[in-house]
Amino acid sequence: MFRDRAIEIKTPEQIALMREAGLVVAETLSLLSSAVKPGVTTGELDAIAERHIRSRGATPNFLGYHGFPATICASVNDEVVHGIPGDRVLQEGDLVSLDCGAIVQGWHGDAAITVAVGGSVSDELRELMRVCEESMWRGFAAARLGGRLTDISSAVESYVRSQGDYGVVEDYVGHGIGSAMHMPPSVPNHGRPGKGPKLVRGMALAVEPMITLGTIETEVLDDDWTVVTSDGSWSAHFEHSFTLTPEGALILTALDGGAAKLTELGVPCALA
Ligand code: MG
Ligand code: MG
């Protein structure tokens, strides 16, 4: 997808600005997570996100991106990614993926969570969300300075496959991030380890598994944005932006830098 384009290597000062952007994204997703309840519209969530990002002196990076009309993507149930917020009222039992990004002094952050609406979401759907989020963390845990990019892809896919019969979406992937939201390299959520670019200091990547209860086939709705599963199966999506330092991984869009979860997985975190 980004063939022949160089991977941007950031200075520590630039990574520090990406961390600021990442914290704005983390705060915003935390606010949104608390605001999700039956009866709330996805448009209301979008307004909360835009207000918070601007209150921190940051800029939403999705708004106007190739004409995207909102600050967040809100993708409900069988919608995988890129749902446009609006009048849709969240219902008890829905799943909503909230994807959000912010820019601080030209440097980008990008992250996503999937949230259950109300208390009656089924165990099967809660497990779908858990497996998706955990697979992302297994991807970070597999990333090492001097390792290869598809070490991440392989760890994500292997974890999902070990947990059941889920679809691992291939049409959409993670990406490099830095002075733009989407940069080389692509970060697939499947594949064999040991391939692709070497992971080096100053590289920043967004890892974002999308998994479904059914097919991996997707379609784009007539709004030209919303991606749905072609069999109507429900999906989950989680994302964080991260970088590797000599002290360990730094999850730029996690409030604690990933310290708690990476420690639990037995890998070093730059902030632990
Ligand atoms: Mg992304
Ligand atoms: Mg995103």
Short mmCIF file of N, CA and C in Angstrom, two decimals, residues 67-229:
data_model
loop_
_atom_site.label_atom_id
_atom_site.label_comp_id
_atom_site.label_asym_id
_atom_site.label_seq_id
_atom_site.Cartn_x
_atom_site.Cartn_y
_atom_site.Cartn_z
N GLY A 67 -12.05 14.17 3.16
CA GLY A 67 -13.45 14.57 3.20
C GLY A 67 -14.26 13.94 4.33
N PHE A 68 -13.62 13.19 5.24
CA PHE A 68 -14.40 12.59 6.35
C PHE A 68 -15.02 13.72 7.17
N PRO A 69 -16.33 13.61 7.49
CA PRO A 69 -17.05 14.76 8.05
C PRO A 69 -17.07 14.86 9.58
N ALA A 70 -16.27 14.09 10.30
CA ALA A 70 -16.43 14.09 11.75
C ALA A 70 -15.08 13.90 12.45
N THR A 71 -15.11 14.05 13.78
CA THR A 71 -13.91 13.92 14.61
C THR A 71 -13.59 12.47 14.94
N ILE A 72 -14.63 11.65 15.11
CA ILE A 72 -14.41 10.23 15.42
C ILE A 72 -15.05 9.37 14.32
N CYS A 73 -14.62 8.13 14.25
CA CYS A 73 -15.38 7.11 13.55
C CYS A 73 -16.14 6.34 14.62
N ALA A 74 -17.43 6.13 14.38
CA ALA A 74 -18.26 5.35 15.30
C ALA A 74 -18.89 4.23 14.50
N SER A 75 -18.47 3.00 14.77
CA SER A 75 -18.87 1.86 13.94
C SER A 75 -19.62 0.87 14.82
N VAL A 76 -20.89 0.64 14.51
CA VAL A 76 -21.79 -0.11 15.39
C VAL A 76 -22.03 -1.52 14.85
N ASN A 77 -21.85 -2.51 15.71
CA ASN A 77 -22.24 -3.91 15.44
C ASN A 77 -21.53 -4.51 14.22
N ASP A 78 -22.24 -4.64 13.08
CA ASP A 78 -21.60 -5.25 11.90
C ASP A 78 -20.72 -4.24 11.15
N GLU A 79 -20.72 -2.99 11.60
CA GLU A 79 -19.81 -2.00 11.01
C GLU A 79 -18.42 -2.23 11.60
N VAL A 80 -17.42 -2.36 10.74
CA VAL A 80 -16.08 -2.72 11.19
C VAL A 80 -15.30 -1.46 11.57
N VAL A 81 -15.21 -0.54 10.63
CA VAL A 81 -14.50 0.73 10.85
C VAL A 81 -15.13 1.81 9.98
N HIS A 82 -14.74 3.05 10.24
CA HIS A 82 -15.04 4.22 9.40
C HIS A 82 -16.50 4.62 9.39
N GLY A 83 -17.27 4.20 10.42
CA GLY A 83 -18.66 4.65 10.53
C GLY A 83 -18.72 6.15 10.79
N ILE A 84 -19.67 6.82 10.14
CA ILE A 84 -19.82 8.27 10.30
C ILE A 84 -20.79 8.55 11.44
N PRO A 85 -20.37 9.32 12.45
CA PRO A 85 -21.28 9.64 13.55
C PRO A 85 -22.45 10.48 13.05
N GLY A 86 -23.59 10.34 13.74
CA GLY A 86 -24.77 11.09 13.31
C GLY A 86 -25.94 10.84 14.25
N ASP A 87 -27.12 10.62 13.65
CA ASP A 87 -28.36 10.50 14.44
C ASP A 87 -28.57 9.09 15.00
N ARG A 88 -27.71 8.15 14.67
CA ARG A 88 -27.94 6.77 15.13
C ARG A 88 -27.92 6.73 16.66
N VAL A 89 -28.99 6.17 17.21
CA VAL A 89 -29.14 6.06 18.67
C VAL A 89 -28.60 4.69 19.10
N LEU A 90 -27.65 4.70 20.01
CA LEU A 90 -27.10 3.43 20.50
C LEU A 90 -28.16 2.71 21.34
N GLN A 91 -28.25 1.39 21.10
CA GLN A 91 -29.26 0.57 21.77
C GLN A 91 -28.58 -0.37 22.76
N GLU A 92 -29.32 -0.68 23.82
CA GLU A 92 -28.87 -1.71 24.76
C GLU A 92 -28.43 -2.96 23.97
N GLY A 93 -27.23 -3.44 24.28
CA GLY A 93 -26.76 -4.66 23.62
C GLY A 93 -25.90 -4.42 22.39
N ASP A 94 -25.81 -3.16 21.91
CA ASP A 94 -24.94 -2.84 20.78
C ASP A 94 -23.47 -2.90 21.19
N LEU A 95 -22.62 -3.03 20.18
CA LEU A 95 -21.18 -2.79 20.33
C LEU A 95 -20.84 -1.59 19.48
N VAL A 96 -20.03 -0.67 20.03
CA VAL A 96 -19.62 0.47 19.20
C VAL A 96 -18.11 0.63 19.25
N SER A 97 -17.52 0.65 18.07
CA SER A 97 -16.09 0.94 17.95
C SER A 97 -15.93 2.45 17.78
N LEU A 98 -15.08 3.04 18.63
CA LEU A 98 -14.83 4.48 18.62
C LEU A 98 -13.37 4.69 18.27
N ASP A 99 -13.13 5.34 17.17
CA ASP A 99 -11.78 5.54 16.65
C ASP A 99 -11.54 7.04 16.60
N CYS A 100 -10.39 7.46 17.10
CA CYS A 100 -10.19 8.89 17.35
C CYS A 100 -8.72 9.25 17.15
N GLY A 101 -8.48 10.45 16.65
CA GLY A 101 -7.10 10.89 16.50
C GLY A 101 -6.97 12.38 16.77
N ALA A 102 -5.76 12.78 17.13
CA ALA A 102 -5.49 14.20 17.42
C ALA A 102 -4.09 14.56 16.96
N ILE A 103 -3.91 15.85 16.68
CA ILE A 103 -2.62 16.39 16.24
C ILE A 103 -2.15 17.43 17.25
N VAL A 104 -0.90 17.32 17.69
CA VAL A 104 -0.26 18.34 18.53
C VAL A 104 1.01 18.80 17.81
N GLN A 105 1.06 20.08 17.50
CA GLN A 105 2.21 20.67 16.81
C GLN A 105 2.67 19.83 15.62
N GLY A 106 1.69 19.33 14.87
CA GLY A 106 2.00 18.61 13.64
C GLY A 106 2.21 17.11 13.81
N TRP A 107 2.14 16.61 15.05
CA TRP A 107 2.39 15.19 15.31
C TRP A 107 1.11 14.48 15.74
N HIS A 108 0.92 13.28 15.19
CA HIS A 108 -0.38 12.61 15.27
C HIS A 108 -0.43 11.48 16.30
N GLY A 109 -1.63 11.29 16.84
CA GLY A 109 -1.97 10.10 17.63
C GLY A 109 -3.23 9.49 17.05
N ASP A 110 -3.42 8.18 17.23
CA ASP A 110 -4.55 7.45 16.63
C ASP A 110 -4.80 6.22 17.49
N ALA A 111 -6.04 6.07 17.96
CA ALA A 111 -6.36 4.89 18.78
C ALA A 111 -7.85 4.61 18.68
N ALA A 112 -8.23 3.40 19.04
CA ALA A 112 -9.64 3.01 18.99
C ALA A 112 -9.95 2.00 20.09
N ILE A 113 -11.21 2.04 20.53
CA ILE A 113 -11.71 1.07 21.50
C ILE A 113 -13.07 0.57 21.01
N THR A 114 -13.44 -0.60 21.46
CA THR A 114 -14.81 -1.07 21.24
C THR A 114 -15.47 -1.17 22.61
N VAL A 115 -16.69 -0.63 22.70
CA VAL A 115 -17.39 -0.51 23.97
C VAL A 115 -18.75 -1.18 23.86
N ALA A 116 -19.12 -1.90 24.92
CA ALA A 116 -20.46 -2.50 25.01
C ALA A 116 -21.46 -1.42 25.44
N VAL A 117 -22.63 -1.40 24.81
CA VAL A 117 -23.67 -0.44 25.16
C VAL A 117 -24.63 -1.09 26.15
N GLY A 118 -24.66 -0.58 27.38
CA GLY A 118 -25.53 -1.16 28.40
C GLY A 118 -24.93 -2.44 28.97
N GLY A 119 -25.71 -3.11 29.81
CA GLY A 119 -25.17 -4.24 30.57
C GLY A 119 -25.53 -5.60 30.01
N SER A 120 -26.27 -5.63 28.89
CA SER A 120 -26.81 -6.94 28.47
C SER A 120 -26.07 -7.53 27.27
N VAL A 121 -24.88 -7.00 26.97
CA VAL A 121 -24.12 -7.56 25.84
C VAL A 121 -23.74 -9.01 26.17
N SER A 122 -23.92 -9.88 25.18
CA SER A 122 -23.75 -11.32 25.41
C SER A 122 -22.29 -11.68 25.73
N ASP A 123 -22.13 -12.83 26.37
CA ASP A 123 -20.77 -13.32 26.67
C ASP A 123 -19.97 -13.51 25.39
N GLU A 124 -20.63 -13.96 24.33
CA GLU A 124 -19.93 -14.19 23.05
C GLU A 124 -19.34 -12.87 22.54
N LEU A 125 -20.09 -11.79 22.67
CA LEU A 125 -19.61 -10.49 22.18
C LEU A 125 -18.54 -9.92 23.11
N ARG A 126 -18.70 -10.15 24.41
CA ARG A 126 -17.66 -9.68 25.34
C ARG A 126 -16.34 -10.40 25.07
N GLU A 127 -16.45 -11.67 24.74
CA GLU A 127 -15.25 -12.43 24.42
C GLU A 127 -14.63 -11.94 23.10
N LEU A 128 -15.46 -11.60 22.14
CA LEU A 128 -14.97 -11.03 20.87
C LEU A 128 -14.14 -9.77 21.16
N MET A 129 -14.65 -8.91 22.01
CA MET A 129 -13.93 -7.68 22.35
C MET A 129 -12.64 -7.99 23.09
N ARG A 130 -12.72 -8.91 24.04
CA ARG A 130 -11.53 -9.25 24.83
C ARG A 130 -10.42 -9.81 23.95
N VAL A 131 -10.80 -10.73 23.07
CA VAL A 131 -9.80 -11.36 22.20
C VAL A 131 -9.17 -10.31 21.28
N CYS A 132 -9.97 -9.41 20.77
CA CYS A 132 -9.45 -8.38 19.87
C CYS A 132 -8.45 -7.48 20.60
N GLU A 133 -8.84 -7.01 21.79
CA GLU A 133 -7.95 -6.11 22.53
C GLU A 133 -6.67 -6.83 22.95
N GLU A 134 -6.82 -8.07 23.43
CA GLU A 134 -5.65 -8.81 23.87
C GLU A 134 -4.70 -9.09 22.71
N SER A 135 -5.26 -9.35 21.53
CA SER A 135 -4.39 -9.63 20.37
C SER A 135 -3.52 -8.42 20.03
N MET A 136 -4.08 -7.22 20.21
CA MET A 136 -3.30 -6.00 19.98
C MET A 136 -2.12 -5.95 20.96
N TRP A 137 -2.40 -6.26 22.22
CA TRP A 137 -1.31 -6.23 23.23
C TRP A 137 -0.27 -7.30 22.96
N ARG A 138 -0.71 -8.47 22.49
CA ARG A 138 0.25 -9.52 22.14
C ARG A 138 1.15 -9.04 20.99
N GLY A 139 0.58 -8.21 20.11
CA GLY A 139 1.38 -7.63 19.04
C GLY A 139 2.46 -6.71 19.59
N PHE A 140 2.11 -5.84 20.52
CA PHE A 140 3.12 -4.96 21.13
C PHE A 140 4.18 -5.78 21.86
N ALA A 141 3.72 -6.82 22.55
CA ALA A 141 4.65 -7.63 23.34
C ALA A 141 5.65 -8.37 22.46
N ALA A 142 5.29 -8.59 21.20
CA ALA A 142 6.18 -9.31 20.28
C ALA A 142 7.16 -8.38 19.57
N ALA A 143 6.97 -7.07 19.74
CA ALA A 143 7.81 -6.09 19.02
C ALA A 143 9.10 -5.83 19.78
N ARG A 144 10.21 -5.94 19.09
CA ARG A 144 11.54 -5.73 19.69
C ARG A 144 12.37 -4.86 18.77
N LEU A 145 13.21 -3.98 19.31
CA LEU A 145 14.20 -3.29 18.48
C LEU A 145 15.05 -4.35 17.81
N GLY A 146 15.21 -4.24 16.49
CA GLY A 146 15.98 -5.24 15.76
C GLY A 146 15.14 -6.39 15.24
N GLY A 147 13.91 -6.50 15.73
CA GLY A 147 12.98 -7.50 15.20
C GLY A 147 12.39 -7.02 13.88
N ARG A 148 11.38 -7.73 13.41
CA ARG A 148 10.76 -7.39 12.13
C ARG A 148 9.28 -7.06 12.32
N LEU A 149 8.79 -6.27 11.39
CA LEU A 149 7.42 -5.78 11.51
C LEU A 149 6.39 -6.90 11.62
N THR A 150 6.56 -7.98 10.84
CA THR A 150 5.51 -9.00 10.87
C THR A 150 5.60 -9.88 12.11
N ASP A 151 6.58 -9.64 12.97
CA ASP A 151 6.54 -10.28 14.30
C ASP A 151 5.25 -9.84 15.01
N ILE A 152 4.89 -8.56 14.80
CA ILE A 152 3.66 -8.01 15.39
C ILE A 152 2.44 -8.68 14.75
N SER A 153 2.41 -8.69 13.42
CA SER A 153 1.27 -9.27 12.68
C SER A 153 1.02 -10.71 13.10
N SER A 154 2.11 -11.46 13.17
CA SER A 154 2.00 -12.87 13.50
C SER A 154 1.47 -13.08 14.93
N ALA A 155 1.94 -12.25 15.84
CA ALA A 155 1.50 -12.38 17.24
C ALA A 155 0.02 -12.05 17.37
N VAL A 156 -0.44 -11.05 16.64
CA VAL A 156 -1.87 -10.70 16.67
C VAL A 156 -2.69 -11.88 16.15
N GLU A 157 -2.33 -12.36 14.98
CA GLU A 157 -3.12 -13.44 14.37
C GLU A 157 -3.06 -14.71 15.21
N SER A 158 -1.87 -15.07 15.68
CA SER A 158 -1.74 -16.32 16.44
C SER A 158 -2.61 -16.30 17.68
N TYR A 159 -2.63 -15.14 18.35
CA TYR A 159 -3.46 -15.07 19.56
C TYR A 159 -4.93 -15.25 19.21
N VAL A 160 -5.39 -14.54 18.17
CA VAL A 160 -6.81 -14.65 17.80
C VAL A 160 -7.14 -16.09 17.46
N ARG A 161 -6.30 -16.73 16.65
CA ARG A 161 -6.57 -18.12 16.23
C ARG A 161 -6.58 -19.07 17.42
N SER A 162 -5.77 -18.76 18.44
CA SER A 162 -5.71 -19.65 19.61
C SER A 162 -6.98 -19.57 20.46
N GLN A 163 -7.80 -18.54 20.21
CA GLN A 163 -8.94 -18.29 21.08
C GLN A 163 -10.27 -18.72 20.50
N GLY A 164 -10.29 -19.10 19.22
CA GLY A 164 -11.55 -19.53 18.64
C GLY A 164 -11.62 -19.23 17.16
N ASP A 165 -12.82 -19.39 16.62
CA ASP A 165 -13.02 -19.31 15.18
C ASP A 165 -13.46 -17.89 14.79
N TYR A 166 -12.53 -16.96 14.88
CA TYR A 166 -12.85 -15.57 14.54
C TYR A 166 -12.31 -15.24 13.16
N GLY A 167 -12.95 -14.25 12.52
CA GLY A 167 -12.43 -13.72 11.26
C GLY A 167 -11.45 -12.60 11.57
N VAL A 168 -10.26 -12.68 10.98
CA VAL A 168 -9.25 -11.62 11.13
C VAL A 168 -9.26 -10.80 9.84
N VAL A 169 -9.81 -9.59 9.93
CA VAL A 169 -9.99 -8.76 8.73
C VAL A 169 -8.63 -8.42 8.11
N GLU A 170 -8.55 -8.56 6.80
CA GLU A 170 -7.30 -8.28 6.08
C GLU A 170 -7.40 -7.03 5.20
N ASP A 171 -8.64 -6.59 4.91
CA ASP A 171 -8.80 -5.46 3.98
C ASP A 171 -8.31 -4.14 4.59
N TYR A 172 -8.25 -4.06 5.90
CA TYR A 172 -7.81 -2.84 6.59
C TYR A 172 -6.73 -3.24 7.58
N VAL A 173 -5.74 -2.40 7.73
CA VAL A 173 -4.54 -2.77 8.50
C VAL A 173 -4.04 -1.58 9.31
N GLY A 174 -3.10 -1.85 10.21
CA GLY A 174 -2.41 -0.78 10.92
C GLY A 174 -1.42 -0.09 9.99
N HIS A 175 -0.69 0.89 10.56
CA HIS A 175 0.09 1.79 9.71
C HIS A 175 1.14 2.53 10.51
N GLY A 176 2.12 3.03 9.80
CA GLY A 176 3.02 3.99 10.40
C GLY A 176 2.27 5.27 10.71
N ILE A 177 2.79 6.03 11.67
CA ILE A 177 2.15 7.28 12.09
C ILE A 177 3.23 8.24 12.56
N GLY A 178 2.99 9.53 12.39
CA GLY A 178 3.99 10.52 12.82
C GLY A 178 3.58 11.90 12.37
N SER A 179 4.24 12.44 11.34
CA SER A 179 3.87 13.76 10.83
C SER A 179 2.61 13.68 9.96
N ALA A 180 2.11 12.49 9.74
CA ALA A 180 0.79 12.26 9.14
C ALA A 180 0.15 11.09 9.87
N MET A 181 -1.18 10.96 9.73
CA MET A 181 -1.84 9.86 10.45
C MET A 181 -1.52 8.51 9.81
N HIS A 182 -1.56 8.47 8.50
CA HIS A 182 -1.32 7.21 7.80
C HIS A 182 -0.05 7.32 6.97
N MET A 183 0.96 6.54 7.34
CA MET A 183 2.26 6.59 6.67
C MET A 183 2.74 5.15 6.51
N PRO A 184 3.77 4.93 5.71
CA PRO A 184 4.36 3.61 5.66
C PRO A 184 4.99 3.28 7.00
N PRO A 185 5.09 2.02 7.37
CA PRO A 185 4.66 0.84 6.61
C PRO A 185 3.25 0.43 6.98
N SER A 186 2.60 -0.41 6.15
CA SER A 186 1.37 -1.07 6.56
C SER A 186 1.69 -2.11 7.62
N VAL A 187 0.77 -2.28 8.56
CA VAL A 187 0.95 -3.26 9.64
C VAL A 187 -0.22 -4.25 9.59
N PRO A 188 -0.06 -5.34 8.84
CA PRO A 188 -1.15 -6.32 8.73
C PRO A 188 -1.41 -7.02 10.07
N ASN A 189 -2.61 -7.57 10.19
CA ASN A 189 -2.97 -8.30 11.41
C ASN A 189 -2.89 -9.80 11.21
N HIS A 190 -2.15 -10.21 10.20
CA HIS A 190 -1.96 -11.63 9.97
C HIS A 190 -0.63 -11.81 9.23
N GLY A 191 -0.11 -13.02 9.28
CA GLY A 191 1.08 -13.33 8.50
C GLY A 191 2.15 -14.01 9.33
N ARG A 192 3.21 -14.42 8.63
CA ARG A 192 4.30 -15.11 9.30
C ARG A 192 5.28 -14.12 9.88
N PRO A 193 5.94 -14.47 10.97
CA PRO A 193 6.88 -13.54 11.61
C PRO A 193 8.17 -13.40 10.80
N GLY A 194 8.99 -12.41 11.18
CA GLY A 194 10.34 -12.31 10.64
C GLY A 194 10.44 -11.63 9.30
N LYS A 195 9.36 -10.98 8.85
CA LYS A 195 9.38 -10.33 7.53
C LYS A 195 9.13 -8.82 7.68
N GLY A 196 9.35 -8.12 6.57
CA GLY A 196 9.07 -6.68 6.56
C GLY A 196 10.22 -5.89 7.16
N PRO A 197 10.00 -4.58 7.31
CA PRO A 197 11.05 -3.69 7.79
C PRO A 197 11.53 -4.07 9.19
N LYS A 198 12.79 -3.77 9.44
CA LYS A 198 13.34 -3.95 10.78
C LYS A 198 12.74 -2.90 11.70
N LEU A 199 12.44 -3.30 12.93
CA LEU A 199 11.88 -2.36 13.92
C LEU A 199 13.03 -1.61 14.57
N VAL A 200 13.02 -0.30 14.41
CA VAL A 200 14.13 0.51 14.90
C VAL A 200 13.61 1.65 15.77
N ARG A 201 14.49 2.20 16.55
CA ARG A 201 14.15 3.33 17.40
C ARG A 201 13.70 4.52 16.53
N GLY A 202 12.64 5.20 16.99
CA GLY A 202 12.14 6.35 16.26
C GLY A 202 11.02 6.02 15.29
N MET A 203 10.76 4.72 15.10
CA MET A 203 9.62 4.30 14.28
C MET A 203 8.38 4.35 15.17
N ALA A 204 7.26 4.77 14.62
CA ALA A 204 6.00 4.72 15.37
C ALA A 204 4.95 4.05 14.51
N LEU A 205 4.21 3.14 15.12
CA LEU A 205 3.23 2.32 14.39
C LEU A 205 1.90 2.33 15.12
N ALA A 206 0.82 2.31 14.35
CA ALA A 206 -0.51 2.07 14.90
C ALA A 206 -0.87 0.62 14.61
N VAL A 207 -1.18 -0.13 15.66
CA VAL A 207 -1.57 -1.53 15.53
C VAL A 207 -3.07 -1.60 15.80
N GLU A 208 -3.84 -2.15 14.86
CA GLU A 208 -5.30 -2.10 15.01
C GLU A 208 -6.00 -3.32 14.46
N PRO A 209 -6.04 -4.41 15.24
CA PRO A 209 -6.78 -5.59 14.80
C PRO A 209 -8.28 -5.33 14.71
N MET A 210 -8.89 -5.91 13.68
CA MET A 210 -10.34 -5.90 13.51
C MET A 210 -10.74 -7.36 13.36
N ILE A 211 -11.56 -7.88 14.27
CA ILE A 211 -11.94 -9.28 14.17
C ILE A 211 -13.46 -9.42 14.20
N THR A 212 -13.95 -10.49 13.61
CA THR A 212 -15.40 -10.67 13.46
C THR A 212 -15.82 -12.06 13.96
N LEU A 213 -17.13 -12.20 14.16
CA LEU A 213 -17.68 -13.50 14.52
C LEU A 213 -17.95 -14.35 13.28
N GLY A 214 -17.66 -13.81 12.10
CA GLY A 214 -17.94 -14.57 10.88
C GLY A 214 -16.86 -14.34 9.84
N THR A 215 -17.28 -13.75 8.73
CA THR A 215 -16.41 -13.62 7.56
C THR A 215 -15.34 -12.55 7.75
N ILE A 216 -14.31 -12.60 6.89
CA ILE A 216 -13.36 -11.49 6.82
C ILE A 216 -13.67 -10.59 5.62
N GLU A 217 -14.71 -10.95 4.87
CA GLU A 217 -15.06 -10.13 3.70
C GLU A 217 -15.78 -8.86 4.16
N THR A 218 -15.44 -7.74 3.54
CA THR A 218 -16.06 -6.47 3.92
C THR A 218 -16.61 -5.75 2.69
N GLU A 219 -17.53 -4.83 2.95
CA GLU A 219 -18.09 -3.97 1.90
C GLU A 219 -18.15 -2.55 2.43
N VAL A 220 -18.14 -1.59 1.52
CA VAL A 220 -18.28 -0.18 1.91
C VAL A 220 -19.70 0.27 1.55
N LEU A 221 -20.40 0.88 2.52
CA LEU A 221 -21.78 1.33 2.29
C LEU A 221 -21.81 2.52 1.32
N ASP A 222 -23.05 2.89 0.92
CA ASP A 222 -23.22 3.96 -0.06
C ASP A 222 -22.74 5.32 0.43
N ASP A 223 -22.49 5.45 1.75
CA ASP A 223 -21.94 6.73 2.23
C ASP A 223 -20.45 6.86 1.89
N ASP A 224 -19.92 5.83 1.24
CA ASP A 224 -18.51 5.81 0.79
C ASP A 224 -17.50 5.71 1.93
N TRP A 225 -17.96 5.52 3.15
CA TRP A 225 -17.05 5.40 4.29
C TRP A 225 -17.26 4.12 5.09
N THR A 226 -18.50 3.90 5.53
CA THR A 226 -18.75 2.85 6.52
C THR A 226 -18.41 1.47 5.96
N VAL A 227 -17.51 0.77 6.65
CA VAL A 227 -17.10 -0.57 6.25
C VAL A 227 -17.90 -1.57 7.09
N VAL A 228 -18.62 -2.49 6.43
CA VAL A 228 -19.40 -3.51 7.13
C VAL A 228 -18.90 -4.90 6.73
N THR A 229 -19.18 -5.89 7.59
CA THR A 229 -18.91 -7.27 7.20
C THR A 229 -19.94 -7.67 6.14
#
